[in-house]
CSV table of C-alpha atoms (C1' of nucleotides) in Angstrom, one decimal:
chain,number,residue,atom,x,y,z
A,1,VAL,CA,34.3,-49.3,-18.0
A,2,SER,CA,32.3,-49.6,-14.8
A,3,GLN,CA,33.3,-46.4,-13.0
A,4,THR,CA,32.1,-46.0,-9.4
A,5,SER,CA,29.6,-43.4,-10.6
A,6,GLU,CA,26.2,-42.5,-9.2
A,7,PRO,CA,23.6,-45.2,-8.9
A,8,GLN,CA,21.2,-45.5,-11.7
A,9,VAL,CA,17.5,-46.4,-11.3
A,10,ARG,CA,15.0,-47.7,-13.8
A,11,ILE,CA,12.0,-45.9,-15.2
A,12,GLY,CA,9.3,-47.7,-13.1
A,13,GLU,CA,10.9,-46.7,-9.8
A,14,VAL,CA,11.4,-43.2,-11.0
A,15,ALA,CA,7.7,-43.0,-11.9
A,16,ASP,CA,6.7,-44.3,-8.5
A,17,GLN,CA,9.0,-41.9,-6.7
A,18,VAL,CA,7.8,-38.8,-8.6
A,19,GLY,CA,4.1,-39.9,-8.7
A,20,ILE,CA,3.7,-40.1,-12.4
A,21,THR,CA,3.7,-43.0,-15.0
A,22,ALA,CA,6.5,-44.3,-17.1
A,23,ARG,CA,4.5,-43.2,-20.2
A,24,THR,CA,4.7,-39.6,-19.0
A,25,ILE,CA,8.5,-39.9,-18.6
A,26,ARG,CA,8.9,-41.3,-22.1
A,27,TYR,CA,6.7,-38.5,-23.4
A,28,TYR,CA,8.7,-35.8,-21.7
A,29,GLU,CA,11.9,-37.4,-23.1
A,30,GLU,CA,10.3,-37.3,-26.6
A,31,LEU,CA,9.6,-33.6,-26.2
A,32,GLY,CA,13.2,-33.0,-25.1
A,33,LEU,CA,12.3,-31.9,-21.6
A,34,LEU,CA,14.8,-34.3,-20.1
A,35,GLY,CA,18.4,-34.1,-20.9
A,36,ASP,CA,19.1,-36.1,-24.1
A,37,PRO,CA,18.9,-39.8,-23.5
A,38,ALA,CA,22.5,-39.4,-24.6
A,39,THR,CA,23.8,-42.8,-25.7
A,40,ARG,CA,21.2,-45.5,-25.1
A,41,ALA,CA,21.0,-48.5,-27.4
A,42,LYS,CA,17.6,-48.6,-29.1
A,43,GLY,CA,15.5,-50.9,-27.1
A,44,SER,CA,17.7,-50.9,-24.0
A,45,HIS,CA,16.5,-49.8,-20.6
A,46,ARG,CA,16.4,-46.2,-19.6
A,47,LEU,CA,18.4,-45.4,-16.4
A,48,TYR,CA,18.2,-42.3,-14.3
A,49,THR,CA,20.4,-40.6,-11.8
A,50,GLU,CA,19.2,-38.7,-8.6
A,51,ALA,CA,19.7,-35.5,-10.5
A,52,ASP,CA,17.3,-36.6,-13.2
A,53,ILE,CA,14.7,-37.5,-10.6
A,54,ALA,CA,15.1,-34.1,-8.9
A,55,ARG,CA,14.6,-32.5,-12.3
A,56,LEU,CA,11.5,-34.5,-13.1
A,57,ARG,CA,10.1,-33.6,-9.7
A,58,GLU,CA,10.5,-29.9,-10.4
A,59,LEU,CA,8.9,-30.2,-13.8
A,60,VAL,CA,5.9,-32.0,-12.4
A,61,ARG,CA,5.6,-29.4,-9.6
A,62,LEU,CA,5.6,-26.6,-12.1
A,63,ARG,CA,3.0,-28.4,-14.1
A,64,ASP,CA,0.7,-29.3,-11.3
A,65,LEU,CA,1.0,-26.3,-9.0
A,66,LEU,CA,1.3,-23.6,-11.6
A,67,GLY,CA,-0.6,-25.3,-14.4
A,68,LEU,CA,2.1,-24.6,-17.0
A,69,THR,CA,1.8,-26.3,-20.4
A,70,LEU,CA,4.6,-28.5,-21.6
A,71,ASP,CA,5.6,-25.7,-24.0
A,72,GLU,CA,6.0,-23.3,-21.2
A,73,LEU,CA,7.9,-26.0,-19.3
A,74,THR,CA,10.2,-26.3,-22.2
A,75,GLU,CA,11.0,-22.7,-22.1
A,76,LEU,CA,11.8,-22.7,-18.4
A,77,ALA,CA,13.6,-26.0,-18.9
A,78,GLU,CA,15.8,-24.6,-21.6
A,79,ALA,CA,16.9,-21.9,-19.2
A,80,ALA,CA,17.5,-24.6,-16.5
A,81,GLN,CA,19.3,-26.7,-19.1
A,82,LEU,CA,21.6,-23.8,-19.7
A,83,GLN,CA,21.9,-23.5,-15.9
A,84,GLN,CA,22.8,-27.2,-15.8
A,85,CYS,CA,25.4,-26.6,-18.5
A,86,LEU,CA,26.8,-23.8,-16.5
A,87,ARG,CA,27.0,-25.9,-13.5
A,88,ALA,CA,29.3,-28.2,-15.4
A,89,GLN,CA,31.5,-25.3,-16.4
A,90,TRP,CA,31.6,-24.3,-12.8
A,91,ALA,CA,34.2,-26.8,-11.8
A,92,ALA,CA,36.3,-25.9,-14.7
A,93,SER,CA,36.1,-22.2,-14.3
A,94,THR,CA,38.5,-21.0,-11.7
A,95,GLY,CA,38.0,-17.3,-12.0
A,96,ASP,CA,35.7,-15.6,-9.5
A,97,ARG,CA,34.5,-13.2,-12.1
A,98,GLU,CA,33.4,-16.1,-14.4
A,99,ARG,CA,31.7,-17.8,-11.5
A,100,ALA,CA,29.9,-14.6,-10.6
A,101,THR,CA,28.6,-14.3,-14.2
A,102,ILE,CA,27.3,-17.9,-14.1
A,103,VAL,CA,25.4,-17.2,-10.9
A,104,ARG,CA,24.0,-13.9,-12.2
A,105,THR,CA,22.6,-15.6,-15.3
A,106,ALA,CA,20.9,-18.3,-13.2
A,107,ILE,CA,19.1,-16.0,-10.8
A,108,PRO,CA,16.4,-14.5,-13.1
A,109,ASN,CA,15.2,-18.0,-13.9
A,110,VAL,CA,14.5,-18.8,-10.3
A,111,GLN,CA,13.1,-15.4,-9.7
A,112,ARG,CA,10.6,-15.8,-12.4
A,113,GLN,CA,9.4,-19.1,-11.0
A,114,LEU,CA,9.0,-17.4,-7.6
A,115,ASP,CA,7.0,-14.7,-9.2
A,116,LEU,CA,4.6,-17.2,-10.8
A,117,VAL,CA,4.2,-18.9,-7.4
A,118,ARG,CA,3.5,-15.6,-5.7
A,119,ALA,CA,0.7,-14.8,-8.2
A,120,ARG,CA,-0.8,-18.2,-7.7
A,121,GLN,CA,-0.7,-17.7,-3.9
A,122,GLN,CA,-2.5,-14.4,-4.3
A,123,HIS,CA,-5.3,-16.0,-6.3
A,124,LEU,CA,-5.7,-18.9,-3.9
A,125,ALA,CA,-5.8,-16.5,-0.9
A,126,ASP,CA,-8.6,-14.5,-2.6
A,127,PHE,CA,-10.5,-17.7,-3.3
A,128,ALA,CA,-10.0,-19.0,0.3
A,129,ALA,CA,-11.2,-15.7,1.7
A,130,GLU,CA,-14.3,-15.9,-0.4
A,131,LEU,CA,-15.1,-19.4,0.6
A,132,GLU,CA,-14.6,-18.5,4.3
A,133,GLY,CA,-16.9,-15.6,4.0
A,134,LYS,CA,-19.5,-17.8,2.4
A,135,LEU,CA,-19.1,-20.4,5.1
A,136,GLY,CA,-19.2,-17.8,7.9
A,137,ARG,CA,-22.5,-16.4,6.6
A,138,MET,CA,-24.0,-19.8,6.4
A,139,HIS,CA,-23.0,-20.6,10.0
A,140,THR,CA,-24.4,-17.3,11.4
A,141,LEU,CA,-27.6,-17.9,9.4
A,142,LEU,CA,-27.9,-21.3,11.0
A,143,ALA,CA,-27.4,-19.9,14.4
A,144,ASP,CA,-30.1,-17.3,13.8
A,145,LEU,CA,-32.5,-19.9,12.6
A,146,ARG,CA,-31.8,-22.0,15.7
A,147,ARG,CA,-32.4,-19.0,18.0
A,148,GLN,CA,-35.7,-18.2,16.3
A,149,SER,CA,-37.0,-21.7,16.6
A,150,THR,CA,-36.2,-21.8,20.3
A,151,GLY,CA,-37.9,-18.5,20.9
A,152,THR,CA,-34.7,-16.5,21.4
A,153,PRO,CA,-34.8,-13.2,19.4
A,154,ALA,CA,-32.2,-12.9,16.7
A,155,ARG,CA,-29.7,-10.2,17.1
A,156,ARG,CA,-29.3,-7.5,14.5
B,1,VAL,CA,-44.6,-13.1,-22.7
B,2,SER,CA,-41.8,-10.6,-22.1
B,3,GLN,CA,-41.5,-10.5,-18.3
B,4,THR,CA,-39.3,-7.9,-16.7
B,5,SER,CA,-36.9,-10.7,-15.8
B,6,GLU,CA,-33.1,-10.6,-15.5
B,7,PRO,CA,-31.1,-9.4,-18.4
B,8,GLN,CA,-29.7,-12.2,-20.6
B,9,VAL,CA,-26.3,-12.0,-22.3
B,10,ARG,CA,-24.9,-13.9,-25.3
B,11,ILE,CA,-22.2,-16.6,-25.3
B,12,GLY,CA,-19.4,-14.4,-26.7
B,13,GLU,CA,-19.7,-11.8,-24.0
B,14,VAL,CA,-19.9,-14.5,-21.3
B,15,ALA,CA,-16.7,-16.0,-22.7
B,16,ASP,CA,-14.9,-12.7,-22.6
B,17,GLN,CA,-16.1,-11.9,-19.1
B,18,VAL,CA,-15.0,-15.3,-17.7
B,19,GLY,CA,-11.8,-15.5,-19.7
B,20,ILE,CA,-12.6,-18.7,-21.7
B,21,THR,CA,-13.9,-19.4,-25.2
B,22,ALA,CA,-17.4,-20.0,-26.5
B,23,ARG,CA,-16.3,-23.5,-27.4
B,24,THR,CA,-15.5,-24.3,-23.7
B,25,ILE,CA,-18.9,-23.1,-22.6
B,26,ARG,CA,-20.7,-25.3,-25.2
B,27,TYR,CA,-18.5,-28.2,-24.2
B,28,TYR,CA,-19.4,-27.7,-20.5
B,29,GLU,CA,-23.1,-27.6,-21.5
B,30,GLU,CA,-22.6,-30.8,-23.4
B,31,LEU,CA,-21.2,-32.4,-20.3
B,32,GLY,CA,-24.1,-31.2,-18.2
B,33,LEU,CA,-21.9,-28.9,-16.1
B,34,LEU,CA,-24.3,-26.0,-16.6
B,35,GLY,CA,-27.9,-26.1,-15.8
B,36,ASP,CA,-29.9,-27.7,-18.7
B,37,PRO,CA,-30.2,-25.4,-21.6
B,38,ALA,CA,-33.9,-25.9,-20.6
B,39,THR,CA,-35.9,-24.9,-23.6
B,40,ARG,CA,-33.8,-23.5,-26.4
B,41,ALA,CA,-34.9,-24.0,-30.0
B,42,LYS,CA,-32.3,-26.0,-31.8
B,43,GLY,CA,-30.1,-23.5,-33.6
B,44,SER,CA,-31.2,-20.5,-31.6
B,45,HIS,CA,-28.8,-18.4,-29.6
B,46,ARG,CA,-27.8,-19.3,-26.1
B,47,LEU,CA,-28.6,-16.7,-23.4
B,48,TYR,CA,-27.1,-16.5,-19.9
B,49,THR,CA,-28.1,-14.8,-16.7
B,50,GLU,CA,-25.7,-13.3,-14.2
B,51,ALA,CA,-26.2,-16.4,-12.0
B,52,ASP,CA,-25.0,-18.6,-14.9
B,53,ILE,CA,-21.9,-16.4,-15.3
B,54,ALA,CA,-21.1,-16.6,-11.6
B,55,ARG,CA,-21.4,-20.3,-11.8
B,56,LEU,CA,-19.1,-20.6,-14.8
B,57,ARG,CA,-16.5,-18.4,-13.0
B,58,GLU,CA,-16.6,-20.7,-10.1
B,59,LEU,CA,-16.1,-23.8,-12.3
B,60,VAL,CA,-13.2,-22.2,-14.1
B,61,ARG,CA,-11.6,-21.2,-10.8
B,62,LEU,CA,-11.9,-24.7,-9.4
B,63,ARG,CA,-10.4,-26.0,-12.7
B,64,ASP,CA,-7.5,-23.6,-12.9
B,65,LEU,CA,-6.6,-23.1,-9.3
B,66,LEU,CA,-7.1,-26.6,-8.0
B,67,GLY,CA,-6.5,-28.5,-11.2
B,68,LEU,CA,-9.7,-30.5,-11.0
B,69,THR,CA,-10.8,-32.6,-13.9
B,70,LEU,CA,-14.2,-32.0,-15.4
B,71,ASP,CA,-15.3,-35.3,-13.9
B,72,GLU,CA,-14.4,-34.0,-10.5
B,73,LEU,CA,-16.1,-30.7,-11.3
B,74,THR,CA,-19.2,-32.6,-12.2
B,75,GLU,CA,-19.3,-34.2,-8.8
B,76,LEU,CA,-18.9,-30.8,-7.0
B,77,ALA,CA,-21.3,-29.3,-9.5
B,78,GLU,CA,-24.0,-31.9,-8.8
B,79,ALA,CA,-23.7,-30.9,-5.1
B,80,ALA,CA,-23.9,-27.3,-6.1
B,81,GLN,CA,-26.8,-28.1,-8.4
B,82,LEU,CA,-28.6,-29.6,-5.5
B,83,GLN,CA,-27.7,-26.4,-3.6
B,84,GLN,CA,-29.2,-24.4,-6.4
B,85,CYS,CA,-32.3,-26.5,-6.3
B,86,LEU,CA,-32.6,-26.0,-2.5
B,87,ARG,CA,-32.2,-22.2,-2.9
B,88,ALA,CA,-35.3,-22.3,-5.1
B,89,GLN,CA,-37.1,-24.2,-2.4
B,90,TRP,CA,-35.9,-21.6,0.1
B,91,ALA,CA,-38.5,-19.0,-0.9
B,92,ALA,CA,-41.2,-21.6,-0.7
B,93,SER,CA,-40.2,-23.1,2.6
B,94,THR,CA,-41.5,-21.0,5.5
B,95,GLY,CA,-40.4,-23.2,8.4
B,96,ASP,CA,-37.2,-22.4,10.1
B,97,ARG,CA,-36.5,-26.0,10.7
B,98,GLU,CA,-36.6,-26.7,6.9
B,99,ARG,CA,-34.4,-23.7,6.2
B,100,ALA,CA,-31.9,-24.9,8.7
B,101,THR,CA,-31.8,-28.3,7.0
B,102,ILE,CA,-31.2,-26.7,3.7
B,103,VAL,CA,-28.2,-24.7,5.0
B,104,ARG,CA,-26.8,-27.6,6.8
B,105,THR,CA,-26.7,-29.7,3.6
B,106,ALA,CA,-25.0,-26.9,1.7
B,107,ILE,CA,-22.2,-26.4,4.2
B,108,PRO,CA,-20.1,-29.5,3.7
B,109,ASN,CA,-19.8,-28.7,0.0
B,110,VAL,CA,-18.2,-25.3,0.6
B,111,GLN,CA,-16.1,-26.8,3.4
B,112,ARG,CA,-14.7,-29.4,1.0
B,113,GLN,CA,-13.7,-26.8,-1.5
B,114,LEU,CA,-12.0,-24.8,1.2
B,115,ASP,CA,-10.1,-27.9,2.3
B,116,LEU,CA,-8.8,-28.4,-1.2
B,117,VAL,CA,-7.7,-24.7,-1.4
B,118,ARG,CA,-5.9,-25.1,1.9
B,119,ALA,CA,-4.0,-28.1,0.7
B,120,ARG,CA,-3.0,-26.3,-2.4
B,121,GLN,CA,-1.8,-23.3,-0.4
B,122,GLN,CA,0.3,-25.5,1.7
B,123,HIS,CA,2.1,-27.0,-1.3
B,124,LEU,CA,2.6,-23.6,-2.9
B,125,ALA,CA,4.0,-22.3,0.4
B,126,ASP,CA,6.5,-25.2,0.5
B,127,PHE,CA,7.5,-24.5,-3.1
B,128,ALA,CA,7.9,-20.8,-2.5
B,129,ALA,CA,10.1,-21.4,0.6
B,130,GLU,CA,12.3,-23.7,-1.5
B,131,LEU,CA,12.7,-21.2,-4.3
B,132,GLU,CA,13.5,-18.4,-1.8
B,133,GLY,CA,16.1,-20.5,-0.1
B,134,LYS,CA,17.7,-21.2,-3.5
B,135,LEU,CA,17.6,-17.5,-4.4
B,136,GLY,CA,19.1,-16.5,-1.1
B,137,ARG,CA,22.0,-18.9,-1.4
B,138,MET,CA,22.7,-17.6,-4.9
B,139,HIS,CA,22.8,-14.1,-3.7
B,140,THR,CA,25.1,-14.7,-0.7
B,141,LEU,CA,27.3,-16.7,-3.1
B,142,LEU,CA,27.5,-13.7,-5.4
B,143,ALA,CA,28.3,-11.4,-2.5
B,144,ASP,CA,31.1,-13.8,-1.4
B,145,LEU,CA,32.6,-13.8,-4.9
B,146,ARG,CA,32.5,-10.0,-5.1
B,147,ARG,CA,34.2,-9.8,-1.8
B,148,GLN,CA,37.0,-12.1,-2.8
B,149,SER,CA,37.7,-10.4,-6.1
B,150,THR,CA,38.0,-7.1,-4.3
B,151,GLY,CA,40.4,-8.6,-1.8
B,152,THR,CA,38.0,-8.6,1.1
B,153,PRO,CA,38.2,-11.9,2.9
B,154,ALA,CA,35.0,-13.9,2.8
B,155,ARG,CA,33.3,-14.6,6.1
B,156,ARG,CA,33.1,-18.2,7.5
C,1,DT,C1',-29.1,-4.8,-47.0
C,2,DT,C1',-24.7,-5.3,-44.7
C,3,DG,C1',-21.8,-6.9,-40.8
C,4,DC,C1',-21.5,-9.2,-36.8
C,5,DT,C1',-22.1,-12.9,-33.8
C,6,DC,C1',-24.2,-16.9,-33.3
C,7,DC,C1',-25.3,-21.9,-34.8
C,8,DT,C1',-24.0,-27.1,-35.7
C,9,DC,C1',-21.0,-30.6,-37.4
C,10,DA,C1',-16.5,-32.4,-37.6
C,11,DC,C1',-11.7,-33.0,-37.7
C,12,DG,C1',-7.2,-31.6,-35.2
C,13,DT,C1',-4.3,-31.2,-31.0
C,14,DC,C1',-2.2,-31.6,-26.5
C,15,DA,C1',-0.9,-34.7,-22.8
C,16,DC,C1',-1.0,-38.5,-21.9
C,17,DG,C1',-3.7,-43.8,-21.0
C,18,DT,C1',-3.8,-48.3,-22.5
C,19,DG,C1',-3.2,-52.4,-24.5
C,20,DA,C1',-0.4,-55.6,-28.2
C,21,DG,C1',3.6,-58.1,-29.0
C,22,DG,C1',8.3,-58.7,-28.0
C,23,DT,C1',13.0,-58.5,-25.6
C,24,DG,C1',16.3,-58.0,-21.5
C,25,DG,C1',18.1,-58.4,-16.7
C,26,DC,C1',18.1,-60.5,-11.5
D,1,DT,C1',14.2,-71.4,-16.8
D,2,DT,C1',10.6,-68.4,-14.8
D,3,DG,C1',8.7,-63.9,-13.6
D,4,DC,C1',9.2,-59.3,-13.7
D,5,DT,C1',10.0,-55.0,-15.7
D,6,DC,C1',11.3,-52.9,-19.6
D,7,DC,C1',10.9,-51.8,-24.8
D,8,DT,C1',8.5,-49.9,-29.1
D,9,DC,C1',4.5,-49.0,-31.9
D,10,DA,C1',0.0,-47.4,-32.2
D,11,DC,C1',-4.7,-46.4,-31.3
D,12,DG,C1',-7.9,-44.2,-27.6
D,13,DT,C1',-9.2,-40.3,-24.6
D,14,DC,C1',-9.9,-35.9,-22.3
D,15,DA,C1',-10.5,-31.0,-22.9
D,16,DC,C1',-10.9,-28.3,-25.8
D,17,DG,C1',-9.0,-25.5,-30.8
D,18,DT,C1',-10.1,-24.5,-35.3
D,19,DG,C1',-12.1,-24.1,-39.4
D,20,DA,C1',-16.4,-25.1,-42.9
D,21,DG,C1',-20.8,-23.8,-44.1
D,22,DG,C1',-25.0,-21.7,-42.8
D,23,DT,C1',-28.7,-18.9,-40.1
D,24,DG,C1',-30.3,-15.1,-37.1
D,25,DG,C1',-30.6,-10.5,-34.7
D,26,DC,C1',-29.4,-5.1,-34.3
DNA sequence: TTGCTCCTCACGTCACGTGAGGTGGC
DNA sequence: TTGCTCCTCACGTCACGTGAGGTGGC
């Protein structure tokens, strides 16, 4: 039954595109971070859709940029999983009221991610300011030393 | 010979202050990330100065905020180690020219850290923008649904 | 003396890395 | 048929976590 469905891509290319290894993808599947491998004959090749790739990219970003553990990712992922599930219901649900409910339940999940990003940004800004201060002091010090060795009196 | 030197603090308090465990500190010492334990009788308590604590804080920040491996930290630390060594020479060196050289060698190290921080900030800003866009679209969608269910025609 | 924190092994764990040996699709 | 990528164990590694059993300082 070869429907004209979305193109499927193999694990190696997915790994290259996302910037991780095939091992990592298999490990995440083992932990249940990716949607079930559904029906895949034991030993046959894994195939991924564009949606799967986007999902992996998000997981990797949350891991790398926010330093979340895979346990924490699982939590967030379960929420996103539910979101995915709701997205499927979306087409089926015709009522605006139902649709509104679906969107409302999805919002806090995204909001939480944004909060985490904001906190990270704050810490990085602090760090950057500190490094800049350090660098600035070193440069003025250098300038002072140069002035002294050329006979120019240092300001102060 | 109890000199009136800087106060020393034990590993547990250091761990609390920095927000890590004693095990991590011992592991870092084992890897040579902290200045040599110098002369410590095998089995006796480790004692740390304020400078040691500041150093550990920096290492942990580089690890957490930038996601550096301990190998990468070792590289940066060796440069910082050299910087530390130079700082000791500082007092001894009277010549401005020598001092200028010391500062000049220390600058690129700090600059490199700042570059890494900048790159991280860029990625986080991208991520934040994406999440905000997502959130915004969800909110307008919700508003549209609300308008429709109350009979108000949706814009567009 | 009694707690408390510290010490040194040493094994466990998380998140993969890295082959070994074998099968499947262009 | 020949490469190439894929598959499944399974052991190794990095960065610690977590006791076990014992010693030291207020």
